[in-house]
Structure formats: structure tokens, C-alpha cells
JSON list of N, CA and C in Angstrom, two decimals:
[
{"chain": "A", "resi": 701, "resn": "UNK", "atom": "N", "xyz": [65.51, 47.47, -130.69]},
{"chain": "A", "resi": 701, "resn": "UNK", "atom": "CA", "xyz": [64.11, 47.08, -130.84]},
{"chain": "A", "resi": 701, "resn": "UNK", "atom": "C", "xyz": [63.42, 48.07, -131.77]},
{"chain": "A", "resi": 702, "resn": "UNK", "atom": "N", "xyz": [62.46, 47.58, -132.53]},
{"chain": "A", "resi": 702, "resn": "UNK", "atom": "CA", "xyz": [61.72, 48.42, -133.48]},
{"chain": "A", "resi": 702, "resn": "UNK", "atom": "C", "xyz": [60.73, 49.32, -132.76]},
{"chain": "A", "resi": 703, "resn": "UNK", "atom": "N", "xyz": [60.42, 50.41, -133.42]},
{"chain": "A", "resi": 703, "resn": "UNK", "atom": "CA", "xyz": [59.38, 51.31, -132.97]},
{"chain": "A", "resi": 703, "resn": "UNK", "atom": "C", "xyz": [58.04, 50.56, -133.09]},
{"chain": "A", "resi": 704, "resn": "UNK", "atom": "N", "xyz": [57.12, 50.71, -132.12]},
{"chain": "A", "resi": 704, "resn": "UNK", "atom": "CA", "xyz": [55.82, 50.00, -132.21]},
{"chain": "A", "resi": 704, "resn": "UNK", "atom": "C", "xyz": [55.05, 50.32, -133.48]},
{"chain": "A", "resi": 705, "resn": "UNK", "atom": "N", "xyz": [55.29, 51.48, -134.08]},
{"chain": "A", "resi": 705, "resn": "UNK", "atom": "CA", "xyz": [54.58, 51.81, -135.32]},
{"chain": "A", "resi": 705, "resn": "UNK", "atom": "C", "xyz": [55.15, 51.05, -136.50]},
{"chain": "A", "resi": 706, "resn": "UNK", "atom": "N", "xyz": [56.26, 50.36, -136.33]},
{"chain": "A", "resi": 706, "resn": "UNK", "atom": "CA", "xyz": [56.86, 49.57, -137.40]},
{"chain": "A", "resi": 706, "resn": "UNK", "atom": "C", "xyz": [56.31, 48.15, -137.46]},
{"chain": "A", "resi": 707, "resn": "UNK", "atom": "N", "xyz": [55.36, 47.82, -136.61]},
{"chain": "A", "resi": 707, "resn": "UNK", "atom": "CA", "xyz": [54.76, 46.49, -136.61]},
{"chain": "A", "resi": 707, "resn": "UNK", "atom": "C", "xyz": [53.65, 46.46, -137.66]},
{"chain": "A", "resi": 708, "resn": "UNK", "atom": "N", "xyz": [53.71, 45.45, -138.54]},
{"chain": "A", "resi": 708, "resn": "UNK", "atom": "CA", "xyz": [52.67, 45.31, -139.56]},
{"chain": "A", "resi": 708, "resn": "UNK", "atom": "C", "xyz": [52.07, 43.91, -139.46]},
{"chain": "A", "resi": 709, "resn": "UNK", "atom": "N", "xyz": [50.98, 43.71, -140.17]},
{"chain": "A", "resi": 709, "resn": "UNK", "atom": "CA", "xyz": [50.25, 42.44, -140.13]},
{"chain": "A", "resi": 709, "resn": "UNK", "atom": "C", "xyz": [50.23, 41.84, -141.54]},
{"chain": "A", "resi": 710, "resn": "UNK", "atom": "N", "xyz": [50.41, 40.54, -141.64]},
{"chain": "A", "resi": 710, "resn": "UNK", "atom": "CA", "xyz": [50.32, 39.84, -142.92]},
{"chain": "A", "resi": 710, "resn": "UNK", "atom": "C", "xyz": [48.84, 39.64, -143.23]},
{"chain": "A", "resi": 711, "resn": "UNK", "atom": "N", "xyz": [48.41, 40.02, -144.43]},
{"chain": "A", "resi": 711, "resn": "UNK", "atom": "CA", "xyz": [47.00, 39.88, -144.82]},
{"chain": "A", "resi": 711, "resn": "UNK", "atom": "C", "xyz": [46.70, 38.45, -145.26]},
{"chain": "A", "resi": 712, "resn": "UNK", "atom": "N", "xyz": [45.43, 38.18, -145.53]},
{"chain": "A", "resi": 712, "resn": "UNK", "atom": "CA", "xyz": [45.00, 36.86, -146.03]},
{"chain": "A", "resi": 712, "resn": "UNK", "atom": "C", "xyz": [45.77, 36.45, -147.27]},
{"chain": "A", "resi": 713, "resn": "UNK", "atom": "N", "xyz": [46.10, 37.44, -148.11]},
{"chain": "A", "resi": 713, "resn": "UNK", "atom": "CA", "xyz": [46.76, 37.18, -149.38]},
{"chain": "A", "resi": 713, "resn": "UNK", "atom": "C", "xyz": [48.28, 37.17, -149.25]},
{"chain": "A", "resi": 714, "resn": "UNK", "atom": "N", "xyz": [48.81, 37.26, -148.02]},
{"chain": "A", "resi": 714, "resn": "UNK", "atom": "CA", "xyz": [50.25, 37.21, -147.81]},
{"chain": "A", "resi": 714, "resn": "UNK", "atom": "C", "xyz": [50.95, 38.53, -148.05]},
{"chain": "A", "resi": 715, "resn": "UNK", "atom": "N", "xyz": [50.20, 39.63, -148.04]},
{"chain": "A", "resi": 715, "resn": "UNK", "atom": "CA", "xyz": [50.78, 40.95, -148.28]},
{"chain": "A", "resi": 715, "resn": "UNK", "atom": "C", "xyz": [51.07, 41.65, -146.95]},
{"chain": "A", "resi": 716, "resn": "UNK", "atom": "N", "xyz": [52.07, 42.53, -146.98]},
{"chain": "A", "resi": 716, "resn": "UNK", "atom": "CA", "xyz": [52.40, 43.35, -145.81]},
{"chain": "A", "resi": 716, "resn": "UNK", "atom": "C", "xyz": [52.54, 44.80, -146.26]},
{"chain": "A", "resi": 717, "resn": "UNK", "atom": "N", "xyz": [52.31, 45.72, -145.33]},
{"chain": "A", "resi": 717, "resn": "UNK", "atom": "CA", "xyz": [52.50, 47.14, -145.61]},
{"chain": "A", "resi": 717, "resn": "UNK", "atom": "C", "xyz": [53.84, 47.56, -145.04]},
{"chain": "A", "resi": 718, "resn": "UNK", "atom": "N", "xyz": [54.54, 48.41, -145.77]},
{"chain": "A", "resi": 718, "resn": "UNK", "atom": "CA", "xyz": [55.80, 48.96, -145.30]},
{"chain": "A", "resi": 718, "resn": "UNK", "atom": "C", "xyz": [55.47, 50.29, -144.64]},
{"chain": "A", "resi": 719, "resn": "UNK", "atom": "N", "xyz": [55.91, 50.52, -143.42]},
{"chain": "A", "resi": 719, "resn": "UNK", "atom": "CA", "xyz": [55.62, 51.79, -142.75]},
{"chain": "A", "resi": 719, "resn": "UNK", "atom": "C", "xyz": [56.02, 52.99, -143.61]},
{"chain": "A", "resi": 720, "resn": "UNK", "atom": "N", "xyz": [55.19, 54.02, -143.60]},
{"chain": "A", "resi": 720, "resn": "UNK", "atom": "CA", "xyz": [55.38, 55.16, -144.49]},
{"chain": "A", "resi": 720, "resn": "UNK", "atom": "C", "xyz": [56.72, 55.86, -144.31]},
{"chain": "A", "resi": 721, "resn": "UNK", "atom": "N", "xyz": [57.20, 56.00, -143.07]},
{"chain": "A", "resi": 721, "resn": "UNK", "atom": "CA", "xyz": [58.47, 56.70, -142.88]},
{"chain": "A", "resi": 721, "resn": "UNK", "atom": "C", "xyz": [59.63, 55.91, -143.51]},
{"chain": "A", "resi": 722, "resn": "UNK", "atom": "N", "xyz": [59.53, 54.58, -143.53]},
{"chain": "A", "resi": 722, "resn": "UNK", "atom": "CA", "xyz": [60.57, 53.77, -144.18]},
{"chain": "A", "resi": 722, "resn": "UNK", "atom": "C", "xyz": [60.46, 53.87, -145.70]},
{"chain": "A", "resi": 723, "resn": "UNK", "atom": "N", "xyz": [59.23, 53.89, -146.24]},
{"chain": "A", "resi": 723, "resn": "UNK", "atom": "CA", "xyz": [59.04, 54.06, -147.69]},
{"chain": "A", "resi": 723, "resn": "UNK", "atom": "C", "xyz": [59.64, 55.38, -148.16]},
{"chain": "A", "resi": 724, "resn": "UNK", "atom": "N", "xyz": [59.42, 56.43, -147.39]},
{"chain": "A", "resi": 724, "resn": "UNK", "atom": "CA", "xyz": [59.98, 57.74, -147.76]},
{"chain": "A", "resi": 724, "resn": "UNK", "atom": "C", "xyz": [61.51, 57.74, -147.67]},
{"chain": "A", "resi": 725, "resn": "UNK", "atom": "N", "xyz": [62.04, 57.24, -146.57]},
{"chain": "A", "resi": 725, "resn": "UNK", "atom": "CA", "xyz": [63.50, 57.21, -146.38]},
{"chain": "A", "resi": 725, "resn": "UNK", "atom": "C", "xyz": [64.22, 56.43, -147.47]},
{"chain": "A", "resi": 726, "resn": "UNK", "atom": "N", "xyz": [63.63, 55.31, -147.88]},
{"chain": "A", "resi": 726, "resn": "UNK", "atom": "CA", "xyz": [64.27, 54.44, -148.87]},
{"chain": "A", "resi": 726, "resn": "UNK", "atom": "C", "xyz": [63.78, 54.70, -150.29]},
{"chain": "A", "resi": 727, "resn": "UNK", "atom": "N", "xyz": [62.94, 55.72, -150.46]},
{"chain": "A", "resi": 727, "resn": "UNK", "atom": "CA", "xyz": [62.39, 56.07, -151.77]},
{"chain": "A", "resi": 727, "resn": "UNK", "atom": "C", "xyz": [61.73, 54.87, -152.44]},
{"chain": "A", "resi": 728, "resn": "UNK", "atom": "N", "xyz": [60.89, 54.19, -151.68]},
{"chain": "A", "resi": 728, "resn": "UNK", "atom": "CA", "xyz": [60.19, 53.02, -152.19]},
{"chain": "A", "resi": 728, "resn": "UNK", "atom": "C", "xyz": [58.86, 53.47, -152.79]},
{"chain": "A", "resi": 729, "resn": "UNK", "atom": "N", "xyz": [58.72, 53.25, -154.07]},
{"chain": "A", "resi": 729, "resn": "UNK", "atom": "CA", "xyz": [57.49, 53.59, -154.75]},
{"chain": "A", "resi": 729, "resn": "UNK", "atom": "C", "xyz": [56.94, 52.37, -155.48]},
{"chain": "A", "resi": 730, "resn": "UNK", "atom": "N", "xyz": [55.86, 52.59, -156.16]},
{"chain": "A", "resi": 730, "resn": "UNK", "atom": "CA", "xyz": [55.21, 51.52, -156.92]},
{"chain": "A", "resi": 730, "resn": "UNK", "atom": "C", "xyz": [56.20, 50.92, -157.92]},
{"chain": "A", "resi": 731, "resn": "UNK", "atom": "N", "xyz": [56.25, 49.60, -157.95]},
{"chain": "A", "resi": 731, "resn": "UNK", "atom": "CA", "xyz": [57.10, 48.90, -158.90]},
{"chain": "A", "resi": 731, "resn": "UNK", "atom": "C", "xyz": [58.52, 48.66, -158.42]},
{"chain": "A", "resi": 732, "resn": "UNK", "atom": "N", "xyz": [58.90, 49.23, -157.28]},
{"chain": "A", "resi": 732, "resn": "UNK", "atom": "CA", "xyz": [60.25, 49.03, -156.76]},
{"chain": "A", "resi": 732, "resn": "UNK", "atom": "C", "xyz": [60.42, 47.59, -156.30]},
{"chain": "A", "resi": 733, "resn": "UNK", "atom": "N", "xyz": [61.54, 46.99, -156.60]},
{"chain": "A", "resi": 733, "resn": "UNK", "atom": "CA", "xyz": [61.77, 45.58, -156.29]},
{"chain": "A", "resi": 733, "resn": "UNK", "atom": "C", "xyz": [62.49, 45.42, -154.95]},
{"chain": "A", "resi": 734, "resn": "UNK", "atom": "N", "xyz": [62.04, 44.41, -154.20]},
{"chain": "A", "resi": 734, "resn": "UNK", "atom": "CA", "xyz": [62.64, 44.06, -152.91]},
{"chain": "A", "resi": 734, "resn": "UNK", "atom": "C", "xyz": [63.06, 42.60, -152.94]},
{"chain": "A", "resi": 735, "resn": "UNK", "atom": "N", "xyz": [64.19, 42.30, -152.34]},
{"chain": "A", "resi": 735, "resn": "UNK", "atom": "CA", "xyz": [64.68, 40.93, -152.25]},
{"chain": "A", "resi": 735, "resn": "UNK", "atom": "C", "xyz": [64.44, 40.45, -150.83]},
{"chain": "A", "resi": 736, "resn": "UNK", "atom": "N", "xyz": [63.74, 39.31, -150.69]},
{"chain": "A", "resi": 736, "resn": "UNK", "atom": "CA", "xyz": [63.45, 38.72, -149.38]},
{"chain": "A", "resi": 736, "resn": "UNK", "atom": "C", "xyz": [64.36, 37.52, -149.18]},
{"chain": "A", "resi": 737, "resn": "UNK", "atom": "N", "xyz": [65.03, 37.46, -148.01]},
{"chain": "A", "resi": 737, "resn": "UNK", "atom": "CA", "xyz": [65.91, 36.34, -147.69]},
{"chain": "A", "resi": 737, "resn": "UNK", "atom": "C", "xyz": [65.61, 35.85, -146.28]},
{"chain": "A", "resi": 738, "resn": "UNK", "atom": "N", "xyz": [65.54, 34.54, -146.13]},
{"chain": "A", "resi": 738, "resn": "UNK", "atom": "CA", "xyz": [65.37, 33.95, -144.80]},
{"chain": "A", "resi": 738, "resn": "UNK", "atom": "C", "xyz": [66.76, 33.83, -144.19]},
{"chain": "A", "resi": 739, "resn": "UNK", "atom": "N", "xyz": [66.97, 34.45, -143.03]},
{"chain": "A", "resi": 739, "resn": "UNK", "atom": "CA", "xyz": [68.28, 34.43, -142.39]},
{"chain": "A", "resi": 739, "resn": "UNK", "atom": "C", "xyz": [68.28, 33.66, -141.08]},
{"chain": "A", "resi": 740, "resn": "UNK", "atom": "N", "xyz": [67.13, 33.25, -140.63]},
{"chain": "A", "resi": 740, "resn": "UNK", "atom": "CA", "xyz": [67.01, 32.48, -139.39]},
{"chain": "A", "resi": 740, "resn": "UNK", "atom": "C", "xyz": [65.64, 31.86, -139.31]},
{"chain": "A", "resi": 741, "resn": "UNK", "atom": "N", "xyz": [65.40, 31.10, -138.23]},
{"chain": "A", "resi": 741, "resn": "UNK", "atom": "CA", "xyz": [64.10, 30.44, -138.09]},
{"chain": "A", "resi": 741, "resn": "UNK", "atom": "C", "xyz": [62.94, 31.43, -138.00]},
{"chain": "A", "resi": 742, "resn": "UNK", "atom": "N", "xyz": [63.18, 32.60, -137.43]},
{"chain": "A", "resi": 742, "resn": "UNK", "atom": "CA", "xyz": [62.12, 33.59, -137.27]},
{"chain": "A", "resi": 742, "resn": "UNK", "atom": "C", "xyz": [62.57, 34.97, -137.73]},
{"chain": "A", "resi": 743, "resn": "UNK", "atom": "N", "xyz": [63.46, 34.99, -138.71]},
{"chain": "A", "resi": 743, "resn": "UNK", "atom": "CA", "xyz": [64.01, 36.26, -139.14]},
{"chain": "A", "resi": 743, "resn": "UNK", "atom": "C", "xyz": [64.13, 36.32, -140.67]},
{"chain": "A", "resi": 744, "resn": "UNK", "atom": "N", "xyz": [63.72, 37.46, -141.23]},
{"chain": "A", "resi": 744, "resn": "UNK", "atom": "CA", "xyz": [63.83, 37.72, -142.66]},
{"chain": "A", "resi": 744, "resn": "UNK", "atom": "C", "xyz": [64.65, 38.98, -142.88]},
{"chain": "A", "resi": 745, "resn": "UNK", "atom": "N", "xyz": [65.32, 39.05, -144.01]},
{"chain": "A", "resi": 745, "resn": "UNK", "atom": "CA", "xyz": [66.03, 40.27, -144.40]},
{"chain": "A", "resi": 745, "resn": "UNK", "atom": "C", "xyz": [65.40, 40.75, -145.70]},
{"chain": "A", "resi": 746, "resn": "UNK", "atom": "N", "xyz": [65.11, 42.03, -145.75]},
{"chain": "A", "resi": 746, "resn": "UNK", "atom": "CA", "xyz": [64.56, 42.63, -146.97]},
{"chain": "A", "resi": 746, "resn": "UNK", "atom": "C", "xyz": [65.58, 43.63, -147.48]},
{"chain": "A", "resi": 747, "resn": "UNK", "atom": "N", "xyz": [65.96, 43.48, -148.75]},
{"chain": "A", "resi": 747, "resn": "UNK", "atom": "CA", "xyz": [66.95, 44.36, -149.35]},
{"chain": "A", "resi": 747, "resn": "UNK", "atom": "C", "xyz": [66.31, 45.05, -150.55]},
{"chain": "A", "resi": 748, "resn": "UNK", "atom": "N", "xyz": [66.52, 46.36, -150.65]},
{"chain": "A", "resi": 748, "resn": "UNK", "atom": "CA", "xyz": [66.01, 47.11, -151.80]},
{"chain": "A", "resi": 748, "resn": "UNK", "atom": "C", "xyz": [66.95, 46.86, -152.97]},
{"chain": "A", "resi": 749, "resn": "UNK", "atom": "N", "xyz": [66.40, 46.42, -154.09]},
{"chain": "A", "resi": 749, "resn": "UNK", "atom": "CA", "xyz": [67.19, 46.16, -155.30]},
{"chain": "A", "resi": 749, "resn": "UNK", "atom": "C", "xyz": [67.48, 47.51, -155.95]},
{"chain": "A", "resi": 750, "resn": "UNK", "atom": "N", "xyz": [68.74, 47.77, -156.22]},
{"chain": "A", "resi": 750, "resn": "UNK", "atom": "CA", "xyz": [69.11, 49.02, -156.89]},
{"chain": "A", "resi": 750, "resn": "UNK", "atom": "C", "xyz": [68.61, 48.99, -158.33]},
{"chain": "A", "resi": 751, "resn": "UNK", "atom": "N", "xyz": [68.04, 50.10, -158.75]},
{"chain": "A", "resi": 751, "resn": "UNK", "atom": "CA", "xyz": [67.53, 50.20, -160.11]},
{"chain": "A", "resi": 751, "resn": "UNK", "atom": "C", "xyz": [68.64, 50.68, -161.02]},
{"chain": "A", "resi": 752, "resn": "UNK", "atom": "N", "xyz": [69.02, 49.84, -161.94]},
{"chain": "A", "resi": 752, "resn": "UNK", "atom": "CA", "xyz": [70.04, 50.24, -162.91]},
{"chain": "A", "resi": 752, "resn": "UNK", "atom": "C", "xyz": [69.39, 50.91, -164.10]},
{"chain": "A", "resi": 753, "resn": "UNK", "atom": "N", "xyz": [70.16, 51.64, -164.83]},
{"chain": "A", "resi": 753, "resn": "UNK", "atom": "CA", "xyz": [69.64, 52.26, -166.05]},
{"chain": "A", "resi": 753, "resn": "UNK", "atom": "C", "xyz": [69.58, 51.19, -167.13]},
{"chain": "A", "resi": 754, "resn": "UNK", "atom": "N", "xyz": [68.50, 51.16, -167.91]},
{"chain": "A", "resi": 754, "resn": "UNK", "atom": "CA", "xyz": [68.41, 50.17, -168.97]},
{"chain": "A", "resi": 754, "resn": "UNK", "atom": "C", "xyz": [69.51, 50.38, -170.01]},
{"chain": "A", "resi": 755, "resn": "UNK", "atom": "N", "xyz": [69.93, 49.29, -170.60]},
{"chain": "A", "resi": 755, "resn": "UNK", "atom": "CA", "xyz": [71.00, 49.36, -171.60]},
{"chain": "A", "resi": 755, "resn": "UNK", "atom": "C", "xyz": [70.44, 49.19, -173.00]},
{"chain": "A", "resi": 756, "resn": "UNK", "atom": "N", "xyz": [71.15, 49.68, -173.97]},
{"chain": "A", "resi": 756, "resn": "UNK", "atom": "CA", "xyz": [70.80, 49.48, -175.37]},
{"chain": "A", "resi": 756, "resn": "UNK", "atom": "C", "xyz": [69.47, 50.09, -175.75]},
{"chain": "A", "resi": 757, "resn": "UNK", "atom": "N", "xyz": [68.75, 49.35, -176.59]},
{"chain": "A", "resi": 757, "resn": "UNK", "atom": "CA", "xyz": [67.47, 49.84, -177.12]},
{"chain": "A", "resi": 757, "resn": "UNK", "atom": "C", "xyz": [66.43, 50.05, -176.02]},
{"chain": "A", "resi": 758, "resn": "UNK", "atom": "N", "xyz": [66.50, 49.29, -174.94]},
{"chain": "A", "resi": 758, "resn": "UNK", "atom": "CA", "xyz": [65.54, 49.45, -173.84]},
{"chain": "A", "resi": 758, "resn": "UNK", "atom": "C", "xyz": [65.59, 50.86, -173.25]},
{"chain": "A", "resi": 759, "resn": "UNK", "atom": "N", "xyz": [66.74, 51.50, -173.31]},
{"chain": "A", "resi": 759, "resn": "UNK", "atom": "CA", "xyz": [66.88, 52.86, -172.77]},
{"chain": "A", "resi": 759, "resn": "UNK", "atom": "C", "xyz": [66.04, 53.85, -173.55]},
{"chain": "A", "resi": 760, "resn": "UNK", "atom": "N", "xyz": [65.67, 53.54, -174.77]},
{"chain": "A", "resi": 760, "resn": "UNK", "atom": "CA", "xyz": [64.90, 54.45, -175.61]},
{"chain": "A", "resi": 760, "resn": "UNK", "atom": "C", "xyz": [63.39, 54.26, -175.48]},
{"chain": "A", "resi": 761, "resn": "UNK", "atom": "N", "xyz": [62.94, 53.22, -174.80]},
{"chain": "A", "resi": 761, "resn": "UNK", "atom": "CA", "xyz": [61.51, 52.98, -174.68]},
{"chain": "A", "resi": 761, "resn": "UNK", "atom": "C", "xyz": [60.82, 54.19, -174.07]},
{"chain": "A", "resi": 762, "resn": "UNK", "atom": "N", "xyz": [59.79, 54.65, -174.69]},
{"chain": "A", "resi": 762, "resn": "UNK", "atom": "CA", "xyz": [59.01, 55.76, -174.20]},
{"chain": "A", "resi": 762, "resn": "UNK", "atom": "C", "xyz": [59.58, 57.14, -174.53]},
{"chain": "A", "resi": 763, "resn": "UNK", "atom": "N", "xyz": [60.78, 57.20, -175.09]},
{"chain": "A", "resi": 763, "resn": "UNK", "atom": "CA", "xyz": [61.42, 58.48, -175.38]},
{"chain": "A", "resi": 763, "resn": "UNK", "atom": "C", "xyz": [60.62, 59.30, -176.39]},
{"chain": "A", "resi": 764, "resn": "UNK", "atom": "N", "xyz": [60.20, 58.67, -177.48]},
{"chain": "A", "resi": 764, "resn": "UNK", "atom": "CA", "xyz": [59.50, 59.39, -178.54]},
{"chain": "A", "resi": 764, "resn": "UNK", "atom": "C", "xyz": [58.09, 59.81, -178.12]},
{"chain": "A", "resi": 765, "resn": "UNK", "atom": "N", "xyz": [57.55, 59.20, -177.10]},
{"chain": "A", "resi": 765, "resn": "UNK", "atom": "CA", "xyz": [56.18, 59.50, -176.68]},
{"chain": "A", "resi": 765, "resn": "UNK", "atom": "C", "xyz": [56.02, 60.98, -176.32]},
{"chain": "A", "resi": 766, "resn": "UNK", "atom": "N", "xyz": [57.06, 61.60, -175.80]},
{"chain": "A", "resi": 766, "resn": "UNK", "atom": "CA", "xyz": [56.94, 63.01, -175.39]},
{"chain": "A", "resi": 766, "resn": "UNK", "atom": "C", "xyz": [56.77, 63.95, -176.58]},
{"chain": "A", "resi": 767, "resn": "UNK", "atom": "N", "xyz": [57.12, 63.50, -177.78]},
{"chain": "A", "resi": 767, "resn": "UNK", "atom": "CA", "xyz": [57.02, 64.35, -178.97]},
{"chain": "A", "resi": 767, "resn": "UNK", "atom": "C", "xyz": [55.71, 64.16, -179.72]},
{"chain": "A", "resi": 768, "resn": "UNK", "atom": "N", "xyz": [54.93, 63.16, -179.33]},
{"chain": "A", "resi": 768, "resn": "UNK", "atom": "CA", "xyz": [53.70, 62.83, -180.05]},
{"chain": "A", "resi": 768, "resn": "UNK", "atom": "C", "xyz": [52.52, 63.50, -179.38]},
{"chain": "A", "resi": 769, "resn": "UNK", "atom": "N", "xyz": [51.75, 64.23, -180.14]},
{"chain": "A", "resi": 769, "resn": "UNK", "atom": "CA", "xyz": [50.56, 64.86, -179.58]},
{"chain": "A", "resi": 769, "resn": "UNK", "atom": "C", "xyz": [49.29, 64.19, -180.11]},
{"chain": "A", "resi": 770, "resn": "UNK", "atom": "N", "xyz": [49.21, 64.04, -181.42]},
{"chain": "A", "resi": 770, "resn": "UNK", "atom": "CA", "xyz": [48.06, 63.36, -182.03]},
{"chain": "A", "resi": 770, "resn": "UNK", "atom": "C", "xyz": [48.56, 62.70, -183.31]},
{"chain": "A", "resi": 771, "resn": "UNK", "atom": "N", "xyz": [47.83, 61.71, -183.80]},
{"chain": "A", "resi": 771, "resn": "UNK", "atom": "CA", "xyz": [48.26, 61.09, -185.06]},
{"chain": "A", "resi": 771, "resn": "UNK", "atom": "C", "xyz": [48.27, 62.13, -186.18]},
{"chain": "A", "resi": 772, "resn": "UNK", "atom": "N", "xyz": [49.30, 62.09, -187.00]},
{"chain": "A", "resi": 772, "resn": "UNK", "atom": "CA", "xyz": [49.41, 63.06, -188.10]},
{"chain": "A", "resi": 772, "resn": "UNK", "atom": "C", "xyz": [49.09, 62.37, -189.42]},
{"chain": "A", "resi": 773, "resn": "UNK", "atom": "N", "xyz": [48.50, 63.14, -190.30]},
{"chain": "A", "resi": 773, "resn": "UNK", "atom": "CA", "xyz": [48.20, 62.64, -191.65]},
{"chain": "A", "resi": 773, "resn": "UNK", "atom": "C", "xyz": [49.47, 62.65, -192.47]},
{"chain": "A", "resi": 774, "resn": "UNK", "atom": "N", "xyz": [49.52, 61.78, -193.47]},
{"chain": "A", "resi": 774, "resn": "UNK", "atom": "CA", "xyz": [50.69, 61.70, -194.35]},
{"chain": "A", "resi": 774, "resn": "UNK", "atom": "C", "xyz": [50.96, 63.04, -195.01]},
{"chain": "A", "resi": 775, "resn": "UNK", "atom": "N", "xyz": [49.90, 63.75, -195.43]},
{"chain": "A", "resi": 775, "resn": "UNK", "atom": "CA", "xyz": [50.08, 65.05, -196.08]},
{"chain": "A", "resi": 775, "resn": "UNK", "atom": "C", "xyz": [50.77, 66.05, -195.15]},
{"chain": "A", "resi": 776, "resn": "UNK", "atom": "N", "xyz": [50.49, 65.98, -193.85]},
{"chain": "A", "resi": 776, "resn": "UNK", "atom": "CA", "xyz": [51.13, 66.87, -192.89]},
{"chain": "A", "resi": 776, "resn": "UNK", "atom": "C", "xyz": [52.62, 66.55, -192.77]},
{"chain": "A", "resi": 777, "resn": "UNK", "atom": "N", "xyz": [52.95, 65.26, -192.74]},
{"chain": "A", "resi": 777, "resn": "UNK", "atom": "CA", "xyz": [54.37, 64.84, -192.67]},
{"chain": "A", "resi": 777, "resn": "UNK", "atom": "C", "xyz": [55.11, 65.33, -193.92]},
{"chain": "A", "resi": 778, "resn": "UNK", "atom": "N", "xyz": [54.50, 65.12, -195.07]},
{"chain": "A", "resi": 778, "resn": "UNK", "atom": "CA", "xyz": [55.15, 65.50, -196.32]},
{"chain": "A", "resi": 778, "resn": "UNK", "atom": "C", "xyz": [55.36, 67.01, -196.39]},
{"chain": "A", "resi": 779, "resn": "UNK", "atom": "N", "xyz": [54.38, 67.78, -195.94]},
{"chain": "A", "resi": 779, "resn": "UNK", "atom": "CA", "xyz": [54.50, 69.23, -195.95]},
{"chain": "A", "resi": 779, "resn": "UNK", "atom": "C", "xyz": [55.68, 69.66, -195.06]},
{"chain": "A", "resi": 780, "resn": "UNK", "atom": "N", "xyz": [55.79, 69.05, -193.88]},
{"chain": "A", "resi": 780, "resn": "UNK", "atom": "CA", "xyz": [56.90, 69.38, -192.97]},
{"chain": "A", "resi": 780, "resn": "UNK", "atom": "C", "xyz": [58.23, 68.97, -193.56]},
{"chain": "A", "resi": 781, "resn": "UNK", "atom": "N", "xyz": [58.30, 67.77, -194.15]},
{"chain": "A", "resi": 781, "resn": "UNK", "atom": "CA", "xyz": [59.56, 67.29, -194.74]},
{"chain": "A", "resi": 781, "resn": "UNK", "atom": "C", "xyz": [60.01, 68.13, -195.92]},
{"chain": "A", "resi": 782, "resn": "UNK", "atom": "N", "xyz": [59.04, 68.62, -196.70]},
{"chain": "A", "resi": 782, "resn": "UNK", "atom": "CA", "xyz": [59.38, 69.40, -197.89]},
{"chain": "A", "resi": 782, "resn": "UNK", "atom": "C", "xyz": [59.49, 70.90, -197.60]},
{"chain": "A", "resi": 783, "resn": "UNK", "atom": "N", "xyz": [59.33, 71.28, -196.36]},
{"chain": "A", "resi": 783, "resn": "UNK", "atom": "CA", "xyz": [59.34, 72.69, -195.99]},
{"chain": "A", "resi": 783, "resn": "UNK", "atom": "C", "xyz": [60.60, 73.42, -196.38]},
{"chain": "A", "resi": 784, "resn": "UNK", "atom": "N", "xyz": [61.74, 72.76, -196.41]},
{"chain": "A", "resi": 784, "resn": "UNK", "atom": "CA", "xyz": [62.99, 73.42, -196.72]},
{"chain": "A", "resi": 784, "resn": "UNK", "atom": "C", "xyz": [63.37, 73.34, -198.20]},
{"chain": "A", "resi": 785, "resn": "UNK", "atom": "N", "xyz": [62.55, 72.68, -199.01]},
{"chain": "A", "resi": 785, "resn": "UNK", "atom": "CA", "xyz": [62.88, 72.53, -200.43]},
{"chain": "A", "resi": 785, "resn": "UNK", "atom": "C", "xyz": [62.54, 73.79, -201.20]},
{"chain": "A", "resi": 786, "resn": "UNK", "atom": "N", "xyz": [63.36, 74.09, -202.17]},
{"chain": "A", "resi": 786, "resn": "UNK", "atom": "CA", "xyz": [63.07, 75.23, -203.06]},
{"chain": "A", "resi": 786, "resn": "UNK", "atom": "C", "xyz": [62.18, 74.74, -204.18]},
{"chain": "A", "resi": 787, "resn": "UNK", "atom": "N", "xyz": [61.35, 75.63, -204.68]},
{"chain": "A", "resi": 787, "resn": "UNK", "atom": "CA", "xyz": [60.45, 75.24, -205.78]},
{"chain": "A", "resi": 787, "resn": "UNK", "atom": "C", "xyz": [60.83, 75.92, -207.05]}
]
């Protein structure tokens, strides 16, 4: 039998809250996907979908953002690119 603190209520909008100790144990955060399955007349199964690493170009999304601080002028780019050239 479940702990009484594990009882939740369905809201008007069909939402439920997951008890905090279960969220922590299962590392459930914002955006995490759950699979709901009906297994009986009065029973549901909820499975946490494993997050896979993105493949291909999707794996690079957001990577360059860490190197950007502010928009740079063309003259600044050119100065950096030509920094190693001899005159």
C-alpha cells in the first residue's frame, strides 16, 4: 500500500502533482517525459522515458552559445583573424 503522502488529486485541468520524494528519487525535472499506460479498469502505470543523447547536428544545438558574450563588429573579427599575419 502507498504512503498516505503519496495520494494526489486531479485538478480541473487534468493535472496531477508527483510527490516530491519521488521526483527527487527519479530525478524528475521540468521537461522530463513520462509514459502513461492503462493496465486495468482502475489502474495506470507511469514510466519515466529515458533521455537519450541527441544524435548528429542536434547534439551541437546551444554549444556555441557559451562562447558568445555580445555581438561583435566586423572590424573586431577581422582584427582577430589577422592577428597572426605578418606585415
